[in-house]
Short mmCIF file of C-alpha atoms in Angstrom, two decimals:
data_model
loop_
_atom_site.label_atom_id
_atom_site.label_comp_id
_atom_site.label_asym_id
_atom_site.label_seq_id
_atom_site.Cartn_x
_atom_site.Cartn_y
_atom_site.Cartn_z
CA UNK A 3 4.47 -1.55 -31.62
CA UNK A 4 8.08 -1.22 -32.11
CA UNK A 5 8.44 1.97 -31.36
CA UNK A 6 7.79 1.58 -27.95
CA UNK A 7 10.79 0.60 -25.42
CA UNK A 8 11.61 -3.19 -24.25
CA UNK A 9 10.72 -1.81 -20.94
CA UNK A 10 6.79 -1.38 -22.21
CA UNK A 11 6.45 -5.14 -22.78
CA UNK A 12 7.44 -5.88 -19.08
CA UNK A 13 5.30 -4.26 -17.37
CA UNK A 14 1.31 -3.88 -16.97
CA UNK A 15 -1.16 -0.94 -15.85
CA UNK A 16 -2.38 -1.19 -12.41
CA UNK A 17 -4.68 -3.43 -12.72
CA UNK A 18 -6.42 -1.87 -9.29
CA UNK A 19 -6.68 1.41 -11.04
CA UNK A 20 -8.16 -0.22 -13.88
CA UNK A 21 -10.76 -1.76 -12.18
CA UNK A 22 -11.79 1.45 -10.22
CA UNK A 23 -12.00 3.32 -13.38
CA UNK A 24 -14.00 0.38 -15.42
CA UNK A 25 -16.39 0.49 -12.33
CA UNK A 26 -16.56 4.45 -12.24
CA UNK A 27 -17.17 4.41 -16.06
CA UNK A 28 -19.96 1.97 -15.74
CA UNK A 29 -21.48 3.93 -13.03
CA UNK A 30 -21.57 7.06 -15.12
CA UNK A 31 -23.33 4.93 -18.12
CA UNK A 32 -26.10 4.70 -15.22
CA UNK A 33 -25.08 1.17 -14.04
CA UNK A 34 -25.96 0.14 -10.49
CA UNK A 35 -22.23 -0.36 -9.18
CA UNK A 36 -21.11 -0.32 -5.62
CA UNK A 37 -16.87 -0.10 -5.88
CA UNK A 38 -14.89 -2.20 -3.54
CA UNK A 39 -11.89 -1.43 -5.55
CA UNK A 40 -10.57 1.75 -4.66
CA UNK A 41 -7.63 2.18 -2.14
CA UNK A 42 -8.34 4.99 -0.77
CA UNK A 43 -10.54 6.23 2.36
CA UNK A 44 -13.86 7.57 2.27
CA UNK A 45 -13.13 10.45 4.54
CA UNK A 46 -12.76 14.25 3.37
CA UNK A 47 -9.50 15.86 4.15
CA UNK A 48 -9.71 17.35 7.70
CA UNK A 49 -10.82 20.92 7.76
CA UNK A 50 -7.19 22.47 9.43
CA UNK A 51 -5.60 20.73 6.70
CA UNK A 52 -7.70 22.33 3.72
CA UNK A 53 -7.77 25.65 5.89
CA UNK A 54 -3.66 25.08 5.76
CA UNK A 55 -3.84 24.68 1.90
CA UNK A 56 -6.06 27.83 1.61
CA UNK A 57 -3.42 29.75 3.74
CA UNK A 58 -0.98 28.83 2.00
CA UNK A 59 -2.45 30.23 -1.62
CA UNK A 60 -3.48 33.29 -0.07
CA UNK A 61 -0.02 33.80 1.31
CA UNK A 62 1.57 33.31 -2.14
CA UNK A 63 3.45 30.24 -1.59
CA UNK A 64 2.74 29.16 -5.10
CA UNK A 65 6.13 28.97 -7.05
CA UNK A 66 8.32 25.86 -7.60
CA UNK A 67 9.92 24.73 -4.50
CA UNK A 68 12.95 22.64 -3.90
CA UNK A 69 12.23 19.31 -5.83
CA UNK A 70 12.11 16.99 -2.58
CA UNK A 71 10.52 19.42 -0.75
CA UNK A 72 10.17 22.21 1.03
CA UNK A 73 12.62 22.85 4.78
CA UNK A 74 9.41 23.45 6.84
CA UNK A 75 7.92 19.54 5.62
CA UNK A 76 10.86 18.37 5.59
CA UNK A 77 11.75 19.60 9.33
CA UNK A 78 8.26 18.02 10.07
CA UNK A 79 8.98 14.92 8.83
CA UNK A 80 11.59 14.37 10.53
CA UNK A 81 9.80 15.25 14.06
CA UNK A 82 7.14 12.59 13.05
CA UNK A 83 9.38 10.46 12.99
CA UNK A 84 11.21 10.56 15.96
CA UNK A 85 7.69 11.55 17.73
CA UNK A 86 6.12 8.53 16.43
CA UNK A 87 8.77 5.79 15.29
CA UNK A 88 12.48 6.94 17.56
CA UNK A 89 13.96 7.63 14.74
CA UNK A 90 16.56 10.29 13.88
CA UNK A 91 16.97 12.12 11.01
CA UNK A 92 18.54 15.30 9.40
CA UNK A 93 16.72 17.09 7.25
CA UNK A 94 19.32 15.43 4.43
CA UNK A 95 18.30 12.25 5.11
CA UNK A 96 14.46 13.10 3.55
CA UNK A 97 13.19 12.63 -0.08
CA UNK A 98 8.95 14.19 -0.47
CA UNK A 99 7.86 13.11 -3.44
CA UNK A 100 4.30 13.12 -5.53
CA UNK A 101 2.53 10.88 -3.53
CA UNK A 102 4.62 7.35 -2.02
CA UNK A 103 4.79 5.56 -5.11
CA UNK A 104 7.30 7.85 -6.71
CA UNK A 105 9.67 7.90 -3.32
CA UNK A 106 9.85 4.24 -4.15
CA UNK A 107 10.46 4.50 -7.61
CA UNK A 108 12.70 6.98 -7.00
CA UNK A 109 14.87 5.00 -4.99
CA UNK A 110 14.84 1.45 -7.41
CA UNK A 111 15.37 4.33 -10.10
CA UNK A 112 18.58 5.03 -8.35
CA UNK A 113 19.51 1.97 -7.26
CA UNK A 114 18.79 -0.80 -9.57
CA UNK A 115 21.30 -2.55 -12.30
CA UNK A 116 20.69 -5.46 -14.82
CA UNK A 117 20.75 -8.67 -12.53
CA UNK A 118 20.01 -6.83 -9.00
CA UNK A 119 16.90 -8.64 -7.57
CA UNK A 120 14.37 -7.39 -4.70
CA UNK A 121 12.59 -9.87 -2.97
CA UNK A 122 8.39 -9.03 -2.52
CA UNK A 123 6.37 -10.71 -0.29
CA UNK A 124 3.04 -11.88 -2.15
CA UNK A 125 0.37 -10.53 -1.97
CA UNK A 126 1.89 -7.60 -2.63
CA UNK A 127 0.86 -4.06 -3.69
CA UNK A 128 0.24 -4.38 -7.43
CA UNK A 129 3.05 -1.67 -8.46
CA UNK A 130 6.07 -3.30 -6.58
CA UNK A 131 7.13 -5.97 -9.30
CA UNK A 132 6.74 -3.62 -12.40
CA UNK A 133 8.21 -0.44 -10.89
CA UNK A 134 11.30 -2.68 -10.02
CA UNK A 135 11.10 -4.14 -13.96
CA UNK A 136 10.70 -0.67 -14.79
CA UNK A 137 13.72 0.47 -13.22
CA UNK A 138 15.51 -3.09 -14.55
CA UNK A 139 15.84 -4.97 -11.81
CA UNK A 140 14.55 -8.49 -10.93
CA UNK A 141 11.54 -9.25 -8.95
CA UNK A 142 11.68 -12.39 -6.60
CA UNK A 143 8.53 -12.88 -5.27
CA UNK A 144 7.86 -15.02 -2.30
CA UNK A 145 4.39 -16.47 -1.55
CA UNK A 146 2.54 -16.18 1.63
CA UNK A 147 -0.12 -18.07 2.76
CA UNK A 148 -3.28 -18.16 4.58
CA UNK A 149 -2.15 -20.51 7.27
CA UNK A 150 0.44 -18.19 8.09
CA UNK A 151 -1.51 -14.67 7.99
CA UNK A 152 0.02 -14.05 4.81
CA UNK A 153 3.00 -12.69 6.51
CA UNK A 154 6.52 -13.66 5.33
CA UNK A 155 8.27 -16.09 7.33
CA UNK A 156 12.00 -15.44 8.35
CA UNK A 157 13.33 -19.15 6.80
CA UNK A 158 11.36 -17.98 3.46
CA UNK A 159 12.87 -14.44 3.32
CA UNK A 160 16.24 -16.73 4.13
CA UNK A 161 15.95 -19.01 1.25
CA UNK A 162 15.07 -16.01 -1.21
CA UNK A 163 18.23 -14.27 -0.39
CA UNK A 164 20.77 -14.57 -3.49
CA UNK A 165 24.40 -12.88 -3.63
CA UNK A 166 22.49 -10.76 -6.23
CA UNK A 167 19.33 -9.42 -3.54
CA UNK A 168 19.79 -5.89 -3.67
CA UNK A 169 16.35 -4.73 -1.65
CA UNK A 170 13.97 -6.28 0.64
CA UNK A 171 10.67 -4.53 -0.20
CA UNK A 172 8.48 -4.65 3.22
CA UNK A 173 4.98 -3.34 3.78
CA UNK A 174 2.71 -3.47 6.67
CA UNK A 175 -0.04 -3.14 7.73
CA UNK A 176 -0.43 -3.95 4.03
CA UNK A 177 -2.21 -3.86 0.68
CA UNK A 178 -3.65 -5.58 -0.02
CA UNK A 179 -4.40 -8.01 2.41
CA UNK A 180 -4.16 -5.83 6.10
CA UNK A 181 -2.15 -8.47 7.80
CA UNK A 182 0.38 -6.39 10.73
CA UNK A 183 3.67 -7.67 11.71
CA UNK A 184 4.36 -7.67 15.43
CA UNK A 185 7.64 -6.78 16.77
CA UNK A 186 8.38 -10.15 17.34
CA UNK A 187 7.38 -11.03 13.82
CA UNK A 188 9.17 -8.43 12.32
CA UNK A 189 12.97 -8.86 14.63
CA UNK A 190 13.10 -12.58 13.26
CA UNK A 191 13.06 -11.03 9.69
CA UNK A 192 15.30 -7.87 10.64
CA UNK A 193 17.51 -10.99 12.22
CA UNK A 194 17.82 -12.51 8.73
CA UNK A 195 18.70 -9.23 7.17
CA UNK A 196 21.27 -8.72 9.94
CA UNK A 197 23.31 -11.83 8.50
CA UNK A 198 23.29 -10.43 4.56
CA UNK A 199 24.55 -6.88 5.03
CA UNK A 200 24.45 -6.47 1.04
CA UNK A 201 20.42 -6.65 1.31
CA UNK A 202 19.10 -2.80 1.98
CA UNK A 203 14.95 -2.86 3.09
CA UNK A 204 12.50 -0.47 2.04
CA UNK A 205 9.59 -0.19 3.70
CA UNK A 206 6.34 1.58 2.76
CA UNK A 207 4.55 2.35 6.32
CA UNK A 208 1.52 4.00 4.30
CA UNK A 209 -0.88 2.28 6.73
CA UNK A 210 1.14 2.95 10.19
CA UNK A 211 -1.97 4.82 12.20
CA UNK A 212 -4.78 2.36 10.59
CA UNK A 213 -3.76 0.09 12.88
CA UNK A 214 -6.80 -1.72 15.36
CA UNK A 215 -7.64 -4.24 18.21
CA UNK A 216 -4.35 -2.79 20.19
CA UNK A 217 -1.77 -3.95 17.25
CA UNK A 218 0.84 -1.52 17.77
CA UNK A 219 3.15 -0.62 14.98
CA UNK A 220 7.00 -0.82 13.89
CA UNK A 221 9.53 -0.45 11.57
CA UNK A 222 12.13 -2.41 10.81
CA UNK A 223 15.28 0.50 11.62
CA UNK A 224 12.78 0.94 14.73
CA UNK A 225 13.29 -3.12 15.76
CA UNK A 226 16.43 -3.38 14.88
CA UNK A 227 18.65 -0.20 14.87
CA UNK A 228 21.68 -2.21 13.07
CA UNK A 229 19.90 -1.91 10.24
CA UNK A 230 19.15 1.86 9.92
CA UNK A 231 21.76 3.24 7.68
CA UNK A 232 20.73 0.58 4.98
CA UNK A 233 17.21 1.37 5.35
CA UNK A 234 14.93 3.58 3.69
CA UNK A 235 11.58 4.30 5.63
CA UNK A 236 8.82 5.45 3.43
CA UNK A 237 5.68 6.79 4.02
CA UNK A 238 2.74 9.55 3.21
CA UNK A 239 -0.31 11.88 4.23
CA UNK A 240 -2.22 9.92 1.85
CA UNK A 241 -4.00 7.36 3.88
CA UNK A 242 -4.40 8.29 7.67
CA UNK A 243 -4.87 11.53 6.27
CA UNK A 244 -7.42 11.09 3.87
CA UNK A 245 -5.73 12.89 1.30
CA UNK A 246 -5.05 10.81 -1.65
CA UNK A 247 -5.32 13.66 -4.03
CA UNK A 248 -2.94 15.79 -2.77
CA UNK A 249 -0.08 13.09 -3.36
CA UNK A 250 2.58 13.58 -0.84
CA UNK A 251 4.51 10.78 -0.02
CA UNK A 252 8.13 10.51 1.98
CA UNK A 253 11.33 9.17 2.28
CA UNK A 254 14.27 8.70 4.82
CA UNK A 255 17.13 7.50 4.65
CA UNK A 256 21.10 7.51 4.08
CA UNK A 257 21.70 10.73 2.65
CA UNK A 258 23.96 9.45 0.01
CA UNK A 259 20.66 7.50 -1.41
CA UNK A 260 18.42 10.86 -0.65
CA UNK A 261 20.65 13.01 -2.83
CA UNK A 262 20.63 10.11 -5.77
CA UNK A 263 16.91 9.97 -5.24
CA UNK A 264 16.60 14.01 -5.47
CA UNK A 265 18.67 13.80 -8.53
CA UNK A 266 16.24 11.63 -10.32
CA UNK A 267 13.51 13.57 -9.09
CA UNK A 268 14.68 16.57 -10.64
CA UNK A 269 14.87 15.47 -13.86
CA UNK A 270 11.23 13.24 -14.07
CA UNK A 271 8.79 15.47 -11.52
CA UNK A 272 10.27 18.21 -10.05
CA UNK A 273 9.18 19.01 -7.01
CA UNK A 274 5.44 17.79 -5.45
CA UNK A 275 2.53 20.66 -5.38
CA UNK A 276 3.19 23.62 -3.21
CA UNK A 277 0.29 23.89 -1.85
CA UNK A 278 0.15 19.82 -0.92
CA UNK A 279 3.29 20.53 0.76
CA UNK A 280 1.62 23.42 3.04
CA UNK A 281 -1.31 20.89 4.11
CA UNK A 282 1.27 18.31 4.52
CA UNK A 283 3.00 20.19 6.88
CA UNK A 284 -0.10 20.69 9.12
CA UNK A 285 -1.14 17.09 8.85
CA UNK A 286 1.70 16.38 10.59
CA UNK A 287 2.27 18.89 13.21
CA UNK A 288 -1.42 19.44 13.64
CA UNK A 289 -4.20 18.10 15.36
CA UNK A 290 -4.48 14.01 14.96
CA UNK A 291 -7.15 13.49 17.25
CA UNK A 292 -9.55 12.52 13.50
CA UNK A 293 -7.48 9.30 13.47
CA UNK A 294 -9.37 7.46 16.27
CA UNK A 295 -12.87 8.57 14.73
CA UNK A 296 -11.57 7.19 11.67
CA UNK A 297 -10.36 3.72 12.68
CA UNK A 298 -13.48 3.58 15.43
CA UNK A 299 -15.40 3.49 11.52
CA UNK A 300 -13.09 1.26 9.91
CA UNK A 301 -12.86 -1.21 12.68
CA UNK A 302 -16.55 -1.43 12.36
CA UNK A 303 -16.58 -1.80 8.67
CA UNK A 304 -14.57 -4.48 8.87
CA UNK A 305 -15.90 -6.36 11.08
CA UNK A 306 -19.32 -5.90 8.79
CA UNK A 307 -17.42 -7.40 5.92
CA UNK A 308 -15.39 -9.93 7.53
CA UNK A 309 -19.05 -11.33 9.15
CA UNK A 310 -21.02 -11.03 5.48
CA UNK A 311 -17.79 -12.61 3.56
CA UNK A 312 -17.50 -15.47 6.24
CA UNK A 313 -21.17 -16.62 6.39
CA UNK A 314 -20.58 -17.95 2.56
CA UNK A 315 -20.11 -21.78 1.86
CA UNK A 316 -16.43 -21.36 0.19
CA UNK A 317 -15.47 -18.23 1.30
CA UNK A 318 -12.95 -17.92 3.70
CA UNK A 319 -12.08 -14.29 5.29
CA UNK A 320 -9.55 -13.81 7.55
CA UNK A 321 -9.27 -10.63 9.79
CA UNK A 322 -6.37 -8.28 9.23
CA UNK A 323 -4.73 -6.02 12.19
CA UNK A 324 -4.65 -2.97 9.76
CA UNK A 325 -5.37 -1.00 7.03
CA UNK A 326 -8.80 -0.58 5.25
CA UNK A 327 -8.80 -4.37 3.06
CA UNK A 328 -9.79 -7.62 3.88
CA UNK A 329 -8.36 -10.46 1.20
CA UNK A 330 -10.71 -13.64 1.28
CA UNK A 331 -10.14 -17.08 -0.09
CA UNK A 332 -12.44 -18.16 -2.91
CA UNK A 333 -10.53 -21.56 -2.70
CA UNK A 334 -14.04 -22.91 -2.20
CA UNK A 335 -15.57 -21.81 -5.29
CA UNK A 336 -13.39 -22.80 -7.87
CA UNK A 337 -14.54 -25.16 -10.33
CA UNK A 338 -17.97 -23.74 -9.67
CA UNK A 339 -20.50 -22.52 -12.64
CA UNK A 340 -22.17 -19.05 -12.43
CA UNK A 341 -25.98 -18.62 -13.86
CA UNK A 342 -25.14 -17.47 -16.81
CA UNK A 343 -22.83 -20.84 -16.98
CA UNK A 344 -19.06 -19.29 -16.77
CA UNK A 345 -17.21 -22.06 -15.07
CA UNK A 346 -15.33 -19.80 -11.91
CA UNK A 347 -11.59 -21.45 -12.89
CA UNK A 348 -9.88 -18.15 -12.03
CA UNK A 349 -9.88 -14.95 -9.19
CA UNK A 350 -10.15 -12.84 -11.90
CA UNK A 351 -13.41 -14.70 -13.40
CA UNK A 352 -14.37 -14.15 -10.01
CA UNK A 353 -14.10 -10.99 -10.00
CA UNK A 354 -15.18 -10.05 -13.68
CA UNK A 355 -18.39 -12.14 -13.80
CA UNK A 356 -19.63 -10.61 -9.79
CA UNK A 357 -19.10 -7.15 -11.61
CA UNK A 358 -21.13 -8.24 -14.85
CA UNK A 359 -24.18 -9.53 -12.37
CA UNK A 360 -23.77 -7.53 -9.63
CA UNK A 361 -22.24 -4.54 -10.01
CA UNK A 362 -20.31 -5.06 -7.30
CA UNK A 363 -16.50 -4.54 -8.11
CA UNK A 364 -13.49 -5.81 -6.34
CA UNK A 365 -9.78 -6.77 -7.38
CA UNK A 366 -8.58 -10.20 -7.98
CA UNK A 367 -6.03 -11.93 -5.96
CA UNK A 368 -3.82 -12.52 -9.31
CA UNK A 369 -3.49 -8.62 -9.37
CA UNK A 370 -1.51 -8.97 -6.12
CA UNK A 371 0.59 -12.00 -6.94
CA UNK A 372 -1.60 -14.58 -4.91
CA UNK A 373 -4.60 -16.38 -5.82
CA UNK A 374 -7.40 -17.59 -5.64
CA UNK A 375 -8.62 -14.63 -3.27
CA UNK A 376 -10.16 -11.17 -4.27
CA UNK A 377 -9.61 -7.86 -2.10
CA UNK A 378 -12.26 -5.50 -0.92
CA UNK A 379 -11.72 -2.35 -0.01
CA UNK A 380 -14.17 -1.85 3.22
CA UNK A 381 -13.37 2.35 3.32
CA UNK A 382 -17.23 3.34 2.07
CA UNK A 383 -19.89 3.62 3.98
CA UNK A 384 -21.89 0.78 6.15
CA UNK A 385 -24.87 0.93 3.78
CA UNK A 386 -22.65 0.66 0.62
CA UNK A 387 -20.80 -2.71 2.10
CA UNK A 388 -24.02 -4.01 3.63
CA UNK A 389 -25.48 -3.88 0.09
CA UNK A 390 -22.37 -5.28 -1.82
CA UNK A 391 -21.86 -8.03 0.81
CA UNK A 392 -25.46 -9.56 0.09
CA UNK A 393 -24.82 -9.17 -3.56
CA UNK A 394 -21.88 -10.96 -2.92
CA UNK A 395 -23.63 -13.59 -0.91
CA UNK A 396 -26.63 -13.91 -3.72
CA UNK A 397 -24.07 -14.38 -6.28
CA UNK A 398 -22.10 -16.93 -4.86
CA UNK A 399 -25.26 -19.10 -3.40
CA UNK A 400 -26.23 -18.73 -7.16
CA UNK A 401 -22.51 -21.01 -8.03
CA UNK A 402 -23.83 -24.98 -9.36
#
């Protein structure tokens, strides 16, 4: 259609939130689908954060706020993260924004010009390359591997450094595969950066507190200080928090890039929900003592899937520090014929015929820039994975 803008033929819908809705709509038809798709956790929103919410709407505080948010979430932002990360920030220096995907558009929004290129690691979340296209930049995306974790190594972020790098895009404990970078991980990359002071980093620390088996967390400004005013250190309620719905996601950063990020804000979204900002304000200064319950769950979960995964002949699952996804290798199982005789040449075959025999529904490594793999999503219950795992396990012993 010609109507439609250049921009429109560069990008794609996320293919993870096309897969969760695909599932949801065959479940509705009456179809017996378990979803390993979605990214978000089980969990209800803790009850002092709804009663916060509630509060709030009986108090009135209804109207349209600033559009990057309100002083009071702002103020505890920026006591989160010195509390949790030893970083200091003015009020200023924060962008809140509907949910942590627009804080990062927001800033490539801002940023970006014709030729400017941001490195991804792969896999990477599925909206990295095509919110960067969108905002028309380059992607250059660097694969990971398997042997290595898939973590970026500092002589690959090295060689994908061009006089034209404009951002460093860094996430971890990520999506979709889990994998955590230590400190000493991380400082060998934030060493790299320190030698190409043209290259900003923006990280997206969605998964900080889902974080297990003693891995302890950091940020890059938190490694290496050097680095913090050409930094901008995102982050959300939306995971730890369990609340996905109420989209609140966060930015800081130099406040030259806040107020550029604002500015585009105010003319797209305006500001994020009032009452979201209320119950973001407790989540933070509030009680986090759900957390450990949580990840107690998850840690269990995990190791559930990672043991169900593993036991198949050409299935190989490695086990991720953080987060609520584990991304296994079908490398085994390509070439392979299904029952119905579809020849397995692809992740997303894969994925497409376990969902047509099955019902089980996951998202294929191509969606993330690395293949062959597929990612689960391990935040539903034990009985749920338990039952997709040995569908998963009868479907692949099924593979001629």
């Amino acid at each position: 259609m010609t109507f439609l803008s250049t921009a429109m033929a560069r990008v794609k819908p996320s293919p993870s939130v096309s897969i969760s809705t695909k599932a949801a709509e065959l479940k509705a038809a009456g179809e017996d689908v378990i979803a390993l798709s979605a990214g978000e956790p089980d969990f209800d929103t803790p009850q002092h954060i709804k009663d916060a919410a509630v509060a709030a709407i009986a108090a009135g505080k209804t109207k349209y706020t600033a559009p990057d948010g309100i002083p009071e979430l702002k103020a505890a932002i920026c006591a989160k993260l010195k509390r949790d990360n030893g970083l200091d920030y003015t009020p200023a220096q924060i962008s809140v924004g509907n949910g942590g995907k627009q804080t990062l558009y927001n800033a490539l929004m801002a940023t970006l010009n014709d030729g400017d290129e941001v490195i991804i690691p792969a896999p990477y979340w599925v909206s990295y390359p095509d919110m960067v296209l969108m905002a028309g930049g380059t992607p250059v995306v660097v694969e990971t591997s398997l042997e290595h974790s898939f973590k970026l190594t500092a002589e690959q972020l090295e060689a994908a450094i061009t006089p034209n790098t404009k951002w460093f895009i860094f996430n971890s404990p990520s999506n979709p595969t889990g994998a955590g970078y230590s400190r000493n991980e991380l400082k060998a990359l934030t060493d790299v950066l320190l030698r190409h002071p043209h290259v900003w980093v923006m990280t997206d620390d969605m998964y900080e507190f889902l974080a297990y088996d003693g891995f302890e967390f950091c940020t890059p400004a938190q490694v290496e200080p050097a680095l913090y005013d050409r930094t901008l250190t995102c982050n959300g309620v939306s995971k730890a928090y369990a609340m996905t719905g109420w989209r609140i996601g966060y930015a800081a950063g130099p406040s030259d890039l806040i107020t550029a990020m604002r500015k585009v804000q105010s003319q797209t979204t305006s500001n994020p929900c009032s009452i979201s900002q209320w119950a973001a304000v407790e989540a933070l200064n509030g009680s986090h003592d759900f957390i450990a319950d949580n990840n107690e769950s998850f840690v269990r979960r995990r190791n559930l899937v990672i043991k169900m995964l593993s036991a198949i002949d050409g299935i190989e699952c490695p086990k991720p520090e953080g987060a609520f996804y584990v991304y296994p290798s079908i490398k085994g199982l390509i070439g392979k014929t299904t029952r119905s005789g579809v020849v397995i040449d692809t992740d997303e075959i894969f994925a497409t015929e376990l969902l047509t025999e099955t019902g089980v529904a996951v998202v294929f490594g191509a969606a993330f820039g690395l293949s062959p793999n597929f990612r689960v999503s391990y935040a539903t219950s034990d009985e749920a994975l338990t039952e997709a795992c040995t569908r998963i396990q009868s479907f692949c012993a099924g593979l001629k």
